[in-house]
GROMACS .gro file of C-alpha atoms in nm:
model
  307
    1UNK     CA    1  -0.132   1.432   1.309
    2UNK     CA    2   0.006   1.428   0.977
    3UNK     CA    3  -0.111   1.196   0.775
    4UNK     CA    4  -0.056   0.992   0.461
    5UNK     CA    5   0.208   1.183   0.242
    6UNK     CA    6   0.036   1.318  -0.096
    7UNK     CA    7   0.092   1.088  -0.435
    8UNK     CA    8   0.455   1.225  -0.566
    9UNK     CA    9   0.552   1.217  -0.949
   10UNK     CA   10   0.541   0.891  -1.059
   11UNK     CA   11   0.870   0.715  -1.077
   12UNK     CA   12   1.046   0.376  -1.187
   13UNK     CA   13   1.196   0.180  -0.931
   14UNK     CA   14   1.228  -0.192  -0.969
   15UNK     CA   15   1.451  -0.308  -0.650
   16UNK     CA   16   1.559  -0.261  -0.325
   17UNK     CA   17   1.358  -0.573  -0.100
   18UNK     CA   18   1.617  -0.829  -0.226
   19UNK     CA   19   1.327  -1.034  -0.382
   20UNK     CA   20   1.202  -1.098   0.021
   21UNK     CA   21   0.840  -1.046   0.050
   22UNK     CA   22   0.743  -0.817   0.372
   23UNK     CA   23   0.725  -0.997   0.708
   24UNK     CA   24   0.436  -0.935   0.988
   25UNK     CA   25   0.754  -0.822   1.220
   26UNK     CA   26   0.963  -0.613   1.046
   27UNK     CA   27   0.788  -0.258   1.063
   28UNK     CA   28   0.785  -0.264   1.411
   29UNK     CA   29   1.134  -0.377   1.447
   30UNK     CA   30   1.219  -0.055   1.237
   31UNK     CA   31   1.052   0.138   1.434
   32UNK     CA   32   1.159   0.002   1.756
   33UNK     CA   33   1.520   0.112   1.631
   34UNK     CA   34   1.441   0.476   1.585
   35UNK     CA   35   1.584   0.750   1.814
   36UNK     CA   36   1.308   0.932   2.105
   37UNK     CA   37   1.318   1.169   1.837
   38UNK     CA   38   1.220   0.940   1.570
   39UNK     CA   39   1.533   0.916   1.403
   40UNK     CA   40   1.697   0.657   1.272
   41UNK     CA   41   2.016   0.663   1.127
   42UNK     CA   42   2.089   0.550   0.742
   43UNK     CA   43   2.426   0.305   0.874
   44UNK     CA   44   2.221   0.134   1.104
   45UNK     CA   45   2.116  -0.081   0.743
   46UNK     CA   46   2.435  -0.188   0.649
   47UNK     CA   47   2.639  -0.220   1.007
   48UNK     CA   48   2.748  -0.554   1.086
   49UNK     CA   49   2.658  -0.470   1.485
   50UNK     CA   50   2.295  -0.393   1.332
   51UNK     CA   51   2.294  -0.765   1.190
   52UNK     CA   52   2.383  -0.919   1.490
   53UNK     CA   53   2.144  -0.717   1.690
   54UNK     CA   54   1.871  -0.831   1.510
   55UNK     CA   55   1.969  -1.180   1.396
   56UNK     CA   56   1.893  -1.110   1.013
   57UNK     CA   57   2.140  -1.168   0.742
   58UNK     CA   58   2.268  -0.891   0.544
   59UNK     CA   59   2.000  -0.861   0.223
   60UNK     CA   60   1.728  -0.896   0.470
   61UNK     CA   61   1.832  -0.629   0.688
   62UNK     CA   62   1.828  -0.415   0.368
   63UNK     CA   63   1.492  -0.596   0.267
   64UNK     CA   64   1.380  -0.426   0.601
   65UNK     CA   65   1.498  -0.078   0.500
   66UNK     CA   66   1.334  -0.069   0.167
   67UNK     CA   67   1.004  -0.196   0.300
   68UNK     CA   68   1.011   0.080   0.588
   69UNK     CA   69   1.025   0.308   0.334
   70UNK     CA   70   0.784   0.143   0.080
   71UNK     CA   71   0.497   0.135   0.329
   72UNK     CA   72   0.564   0.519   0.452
   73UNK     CA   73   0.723   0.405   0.763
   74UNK     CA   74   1.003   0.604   0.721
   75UNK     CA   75   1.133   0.861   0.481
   76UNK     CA   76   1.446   1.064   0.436
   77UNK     CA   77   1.534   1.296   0.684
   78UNK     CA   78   1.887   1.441   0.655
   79UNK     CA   79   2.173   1.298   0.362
   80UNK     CA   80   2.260   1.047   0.669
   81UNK     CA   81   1.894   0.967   0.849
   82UNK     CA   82   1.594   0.869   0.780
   83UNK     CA   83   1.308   0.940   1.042
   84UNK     CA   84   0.940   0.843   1.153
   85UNK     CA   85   0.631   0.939   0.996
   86UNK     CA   86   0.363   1.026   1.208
   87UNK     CA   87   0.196   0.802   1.072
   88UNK     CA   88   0.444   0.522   1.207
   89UNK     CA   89   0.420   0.657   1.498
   90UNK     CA   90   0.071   0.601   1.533
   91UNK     CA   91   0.016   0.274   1.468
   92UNK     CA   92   0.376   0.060   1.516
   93UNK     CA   93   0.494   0.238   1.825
   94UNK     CA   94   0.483   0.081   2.157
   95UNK     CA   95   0.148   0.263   2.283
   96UNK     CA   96   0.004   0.302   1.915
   97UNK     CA   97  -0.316   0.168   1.746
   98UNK     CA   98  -0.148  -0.176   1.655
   99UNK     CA   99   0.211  -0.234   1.686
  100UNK     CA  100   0.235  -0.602   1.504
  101UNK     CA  101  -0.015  -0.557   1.245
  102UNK     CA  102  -0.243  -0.770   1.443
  103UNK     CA  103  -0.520  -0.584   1.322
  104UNK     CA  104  -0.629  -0.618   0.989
  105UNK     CA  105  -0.673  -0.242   0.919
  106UNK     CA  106  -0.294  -0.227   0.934
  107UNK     CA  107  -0.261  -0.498   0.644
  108UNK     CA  108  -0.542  -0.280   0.420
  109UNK     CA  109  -0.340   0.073   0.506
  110UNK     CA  110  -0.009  -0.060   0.412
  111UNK     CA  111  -0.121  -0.222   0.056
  112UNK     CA  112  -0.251   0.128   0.042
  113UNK     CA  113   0.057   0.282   0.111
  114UNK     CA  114   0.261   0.036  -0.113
  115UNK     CA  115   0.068  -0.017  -0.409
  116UNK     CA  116  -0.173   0.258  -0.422
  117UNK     CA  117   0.118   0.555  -0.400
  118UNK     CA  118   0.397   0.310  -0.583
  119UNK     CA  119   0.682   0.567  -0.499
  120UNK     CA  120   0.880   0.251  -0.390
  121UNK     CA  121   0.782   0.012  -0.657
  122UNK     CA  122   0.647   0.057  -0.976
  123UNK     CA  123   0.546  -0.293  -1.043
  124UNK     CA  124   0.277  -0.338  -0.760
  125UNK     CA  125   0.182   0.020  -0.850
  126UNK     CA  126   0.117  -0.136  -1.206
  127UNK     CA  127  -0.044  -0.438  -1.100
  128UNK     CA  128  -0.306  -0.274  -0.907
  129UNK     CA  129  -0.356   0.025  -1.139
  130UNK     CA  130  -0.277   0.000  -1.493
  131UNK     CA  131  -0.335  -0.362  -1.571
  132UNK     CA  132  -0.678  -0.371  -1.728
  133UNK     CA  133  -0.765  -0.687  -1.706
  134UNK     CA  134  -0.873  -0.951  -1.409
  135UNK     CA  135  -0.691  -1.268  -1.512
  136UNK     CA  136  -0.344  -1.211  -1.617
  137UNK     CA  137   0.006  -1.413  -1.656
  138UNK     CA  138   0.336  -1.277  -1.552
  139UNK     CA  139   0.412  -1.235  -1.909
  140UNK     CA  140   0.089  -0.941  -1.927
  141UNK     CA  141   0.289  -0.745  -1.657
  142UNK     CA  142   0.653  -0.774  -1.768
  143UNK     CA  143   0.456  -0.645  -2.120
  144UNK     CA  144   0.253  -0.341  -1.927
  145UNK     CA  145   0.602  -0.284  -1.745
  146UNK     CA  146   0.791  -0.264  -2.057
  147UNK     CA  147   0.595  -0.018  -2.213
  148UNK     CA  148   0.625   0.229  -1.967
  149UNK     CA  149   0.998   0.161  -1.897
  150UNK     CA  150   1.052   0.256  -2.295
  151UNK     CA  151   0.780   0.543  -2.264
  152UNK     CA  152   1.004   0.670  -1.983
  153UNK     CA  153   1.258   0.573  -2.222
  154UNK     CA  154   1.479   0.396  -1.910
  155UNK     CA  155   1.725   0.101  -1.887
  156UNK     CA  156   1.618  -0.207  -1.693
  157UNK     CA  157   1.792  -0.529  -1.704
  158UNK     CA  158   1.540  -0.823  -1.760
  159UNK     CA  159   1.637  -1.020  -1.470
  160UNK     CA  160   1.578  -0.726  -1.298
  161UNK     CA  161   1.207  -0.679  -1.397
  162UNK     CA  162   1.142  -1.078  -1.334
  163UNK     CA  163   1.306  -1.103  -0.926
  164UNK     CA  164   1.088  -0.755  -0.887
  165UNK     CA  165   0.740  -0.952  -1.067
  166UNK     CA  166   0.787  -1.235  -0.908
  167UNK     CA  167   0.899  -1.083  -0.547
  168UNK     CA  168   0.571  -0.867  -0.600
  169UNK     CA  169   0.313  -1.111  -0.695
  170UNK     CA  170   0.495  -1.390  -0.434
  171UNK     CA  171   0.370  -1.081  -0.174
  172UNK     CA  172  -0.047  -1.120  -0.294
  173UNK     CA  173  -0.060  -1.463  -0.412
  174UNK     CA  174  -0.084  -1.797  -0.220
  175UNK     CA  175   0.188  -2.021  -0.214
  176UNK     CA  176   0.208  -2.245  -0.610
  177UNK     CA  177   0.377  -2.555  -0.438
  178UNK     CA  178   0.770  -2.485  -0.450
  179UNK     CA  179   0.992  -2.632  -0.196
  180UNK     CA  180   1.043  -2.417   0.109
  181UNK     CA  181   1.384  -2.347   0.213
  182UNK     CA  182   1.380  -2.176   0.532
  183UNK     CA  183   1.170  -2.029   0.822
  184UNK     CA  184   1.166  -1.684   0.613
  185UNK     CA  185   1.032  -1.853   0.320
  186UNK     CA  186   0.723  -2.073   0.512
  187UNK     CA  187   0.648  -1.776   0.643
  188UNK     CA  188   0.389  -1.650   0.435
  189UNK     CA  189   0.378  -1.270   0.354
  190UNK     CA  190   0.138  -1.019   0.566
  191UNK     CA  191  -0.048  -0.928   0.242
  192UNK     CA  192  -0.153  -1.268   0.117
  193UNK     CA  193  -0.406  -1.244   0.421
  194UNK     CA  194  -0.591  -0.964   0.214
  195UNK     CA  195  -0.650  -1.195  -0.069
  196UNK     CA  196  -0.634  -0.987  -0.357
  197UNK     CA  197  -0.431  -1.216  -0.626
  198UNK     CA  198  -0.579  -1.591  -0.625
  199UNK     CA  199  -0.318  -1.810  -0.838
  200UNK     CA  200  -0.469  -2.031  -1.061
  201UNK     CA  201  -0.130  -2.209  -1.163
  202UNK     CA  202   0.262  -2.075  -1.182
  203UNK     CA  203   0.162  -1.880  -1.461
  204UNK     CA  204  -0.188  -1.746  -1.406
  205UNK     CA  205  -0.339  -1.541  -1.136
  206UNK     CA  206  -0.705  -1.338  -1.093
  207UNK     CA  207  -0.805  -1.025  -0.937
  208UNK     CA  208  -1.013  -1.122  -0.627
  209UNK     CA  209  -1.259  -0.855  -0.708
  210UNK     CA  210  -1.595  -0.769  -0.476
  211UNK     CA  211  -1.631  -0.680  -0.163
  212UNK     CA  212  -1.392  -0.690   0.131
  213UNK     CA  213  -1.520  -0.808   0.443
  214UNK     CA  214  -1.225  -0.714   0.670
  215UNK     CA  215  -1.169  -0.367   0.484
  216UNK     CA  216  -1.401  -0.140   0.752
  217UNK     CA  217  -1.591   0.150   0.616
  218UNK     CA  218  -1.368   0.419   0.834
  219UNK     CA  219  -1.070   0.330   0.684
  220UNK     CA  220  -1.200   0.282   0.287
  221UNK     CA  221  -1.348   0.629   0.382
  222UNK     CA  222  -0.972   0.774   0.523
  223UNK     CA  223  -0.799   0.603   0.212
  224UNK     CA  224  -1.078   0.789  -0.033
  225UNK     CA  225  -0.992   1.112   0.143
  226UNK     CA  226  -0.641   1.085   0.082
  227UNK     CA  227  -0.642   0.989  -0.271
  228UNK     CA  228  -0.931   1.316  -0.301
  229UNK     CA  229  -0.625   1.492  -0.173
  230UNK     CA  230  -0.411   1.345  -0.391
  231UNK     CA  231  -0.576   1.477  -0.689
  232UNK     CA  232  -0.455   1.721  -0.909
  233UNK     CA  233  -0.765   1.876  -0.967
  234UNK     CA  234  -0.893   2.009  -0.593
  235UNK     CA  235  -1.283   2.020  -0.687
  236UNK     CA  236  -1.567   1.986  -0.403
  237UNK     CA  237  -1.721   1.708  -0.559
  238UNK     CA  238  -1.590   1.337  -0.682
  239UNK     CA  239  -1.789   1.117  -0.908
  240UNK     CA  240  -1.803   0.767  -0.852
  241UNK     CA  241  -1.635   0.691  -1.149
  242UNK     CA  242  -1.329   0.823  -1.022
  243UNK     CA  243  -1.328   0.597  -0.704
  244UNK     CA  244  -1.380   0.313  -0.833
  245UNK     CA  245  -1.171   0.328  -1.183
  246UNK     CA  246  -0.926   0.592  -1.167
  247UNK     CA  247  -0.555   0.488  -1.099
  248UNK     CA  248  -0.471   0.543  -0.748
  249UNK     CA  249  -0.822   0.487  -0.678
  250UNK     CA  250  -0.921   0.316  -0.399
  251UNK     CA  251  -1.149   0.098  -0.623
  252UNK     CA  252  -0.857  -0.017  -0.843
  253UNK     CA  253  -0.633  -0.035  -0.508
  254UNK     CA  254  -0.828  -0.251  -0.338
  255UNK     CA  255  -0.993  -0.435  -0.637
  256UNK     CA  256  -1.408  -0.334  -0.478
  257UNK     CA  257  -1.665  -0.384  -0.759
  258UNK     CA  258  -1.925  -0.060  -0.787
  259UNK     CA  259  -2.217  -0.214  -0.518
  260UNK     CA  260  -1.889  -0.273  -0.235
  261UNK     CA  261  -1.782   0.092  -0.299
  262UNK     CA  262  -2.194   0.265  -0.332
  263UNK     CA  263  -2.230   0.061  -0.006
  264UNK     CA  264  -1.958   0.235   0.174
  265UNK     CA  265  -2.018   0.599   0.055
  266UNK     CA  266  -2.420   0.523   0.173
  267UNK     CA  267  -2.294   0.631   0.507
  268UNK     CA  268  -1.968   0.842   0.443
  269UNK     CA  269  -2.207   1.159   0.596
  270UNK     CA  270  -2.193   0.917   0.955
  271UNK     CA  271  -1.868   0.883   0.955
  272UNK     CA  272  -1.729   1.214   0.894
  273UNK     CA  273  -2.003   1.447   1.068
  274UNK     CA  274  -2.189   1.547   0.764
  275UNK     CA  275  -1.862   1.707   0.631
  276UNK     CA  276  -1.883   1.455   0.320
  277UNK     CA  277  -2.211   1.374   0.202
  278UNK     CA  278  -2.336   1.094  -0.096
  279UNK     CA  279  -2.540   1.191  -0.359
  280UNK     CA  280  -2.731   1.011  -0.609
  281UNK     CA  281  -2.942   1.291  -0.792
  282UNK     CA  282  -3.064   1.204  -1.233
  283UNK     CA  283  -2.820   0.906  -1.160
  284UNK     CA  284  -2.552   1.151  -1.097
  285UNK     CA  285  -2.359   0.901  -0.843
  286UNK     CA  286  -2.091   1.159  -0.643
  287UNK     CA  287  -1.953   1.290  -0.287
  288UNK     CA  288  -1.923   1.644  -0.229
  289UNK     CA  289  -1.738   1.804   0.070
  290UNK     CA  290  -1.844   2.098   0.274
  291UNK     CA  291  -1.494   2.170   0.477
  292UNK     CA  292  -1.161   2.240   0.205
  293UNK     CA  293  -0.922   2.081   0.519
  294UNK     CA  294  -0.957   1.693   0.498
  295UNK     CA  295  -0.673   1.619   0.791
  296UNK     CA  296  -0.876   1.657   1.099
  297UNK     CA  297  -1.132   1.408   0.926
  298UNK     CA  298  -0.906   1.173   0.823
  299UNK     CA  299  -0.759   1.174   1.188
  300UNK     CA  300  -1.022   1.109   1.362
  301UNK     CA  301  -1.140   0.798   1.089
  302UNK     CA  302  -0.830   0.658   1.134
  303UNK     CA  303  -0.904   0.661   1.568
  304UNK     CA  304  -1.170   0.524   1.461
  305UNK     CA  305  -1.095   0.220   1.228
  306UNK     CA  306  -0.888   0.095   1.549
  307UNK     CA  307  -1.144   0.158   1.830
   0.00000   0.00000   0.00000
């Protein structure tokens, strides 16, 4: 199979959910949509017969399309279809490892997929990677998000920036006491389960950083292996630096503190048949790999974070 797609050029993109957080449901309804050939096509996200078939209002139908694509559900296929990744495939289809993100292994691999690549959003890709600091205000974003926006020297509009910040941190944060509205809105997002952002009050929220009981070892081992991938510089070994503090990381990713990550690489040689090894040699802390092709690992890790 495969798997994750490798980390793209980094891009700005500040929109496209409609300020709706993502919903347990909606990736499988995607997929459930797509073609025997795992195609889908684009006009399915704006027809009204698509909005009636699924009893969702216009925005949220689009809400739906960008988060497809945000989590690596879907991607562009032709100028007029989009289609399945394997990786969809795998997990959300009707025989596949977890088709309603039941599990919570689906819930770690998508916050992977969202804010660890950030091709869709460049404001959880922020949050989670270049924010250096544990407690922070909306404010400290909007400020880290400025910077690069003029470094890029782009154009967004400032109420563009705050319904993306808020929309983003309303997706990690518990609810701060506003009135619910709707169904939609009591509903509360699938990655608040991961508890990542605690909020402290409407302004001020902290990194839940330490270890993370329901993120298993094969699956913090197949997200390492794909940001090793990932990495511009292809060298056999990878300090432990790098894994826990470099952006894209999955240290910084999934917020793990140096014991939660040393823990996990203790017995990365277990779980991918000696092919990775630990090593902790003068205080030298590092993995090394003995096979260049990482995919068949990383398949069978993932079989294995849903057996």
């Amino acid at each position: 199979m495969q798997n994750i797609q490798k980390q793209q050029v980094f891009s700005l993109t500040f929109s496209g959910h409609e300020t709706f957080p993502l919903r347990q449901t909606w990736l499988k309804k995607v997929v459930d949509i797509a073609s025997d050939e795992g195609v889908i096509e684009k006009k399915f996200f704006s027809d009204t017969q698509s909005l009636a078939e699924l009893g969702v209002g216009k925005n949220m139908l689009s809400a739906m399309r960008y988060w497809a694509l945000a989590c690596g559900i879907i991607t562009d296929y032709t100028p007029s279809q989009f289609r399945l990744t394997d990786l969809a495939k795998a997990i959300f289809c009707d025989n596949g490892f977890d088709p309603y993100s039941e599990n919570p292994a689906t819930v770690w691999l998508l916050h992977w997929l969202f804010a660890g690549k950030g091709q869709k959003s460049t404001t959880a890709y922020v949050l989670f990677n270049k924010l250096n600091t544990n407690k922070f205000t909306k404010q400290d974003l909007e400020n880290c998000l400025k910077d690069l926006i003029e470094l890029k020297e782009k154009k967004v509009a400032n109420k563009t920036l705050e319904n993306d910040i808020d929309t983003i941190i309303r997706n990690y944060s518990v609810n701060t006491g506003k009135i619910i509205d709707n169904y939609e809105d009591f509903t509360d997002p699938i990655f608040k389960e991961l508890n990542l952002i605690q909020t402290i009050d409407d302004k001020e929220f902290i990194f839940n950083r330490g270890s993370k009981e329901s993120l298993s070892d094969s699956l913090f081992i197949y997200t390492l292996l794909d940001f090793w991938q990932s990495c511009t510089s292809q060298s056999n070994s990878l300090s432990l630096d790098r894994i826990i503090y470099e952006e894209g990381s999955p240290g910084r990713v999934y917020k793990l503190d140096e014991n939660s990550v040393v823990n996990k690489l203790h017995y990365i040689d277990q779980f991918t048949d000696n092919k990775i090894v630990w090593s902790d040699i003068a205080g030298i802390k590092q993995i090394f790999k003995k096979d260049a092709n990482l995919d068949p690992i990383m398949d069978q890790l993932l079989e294995k974070t849903y057996e």
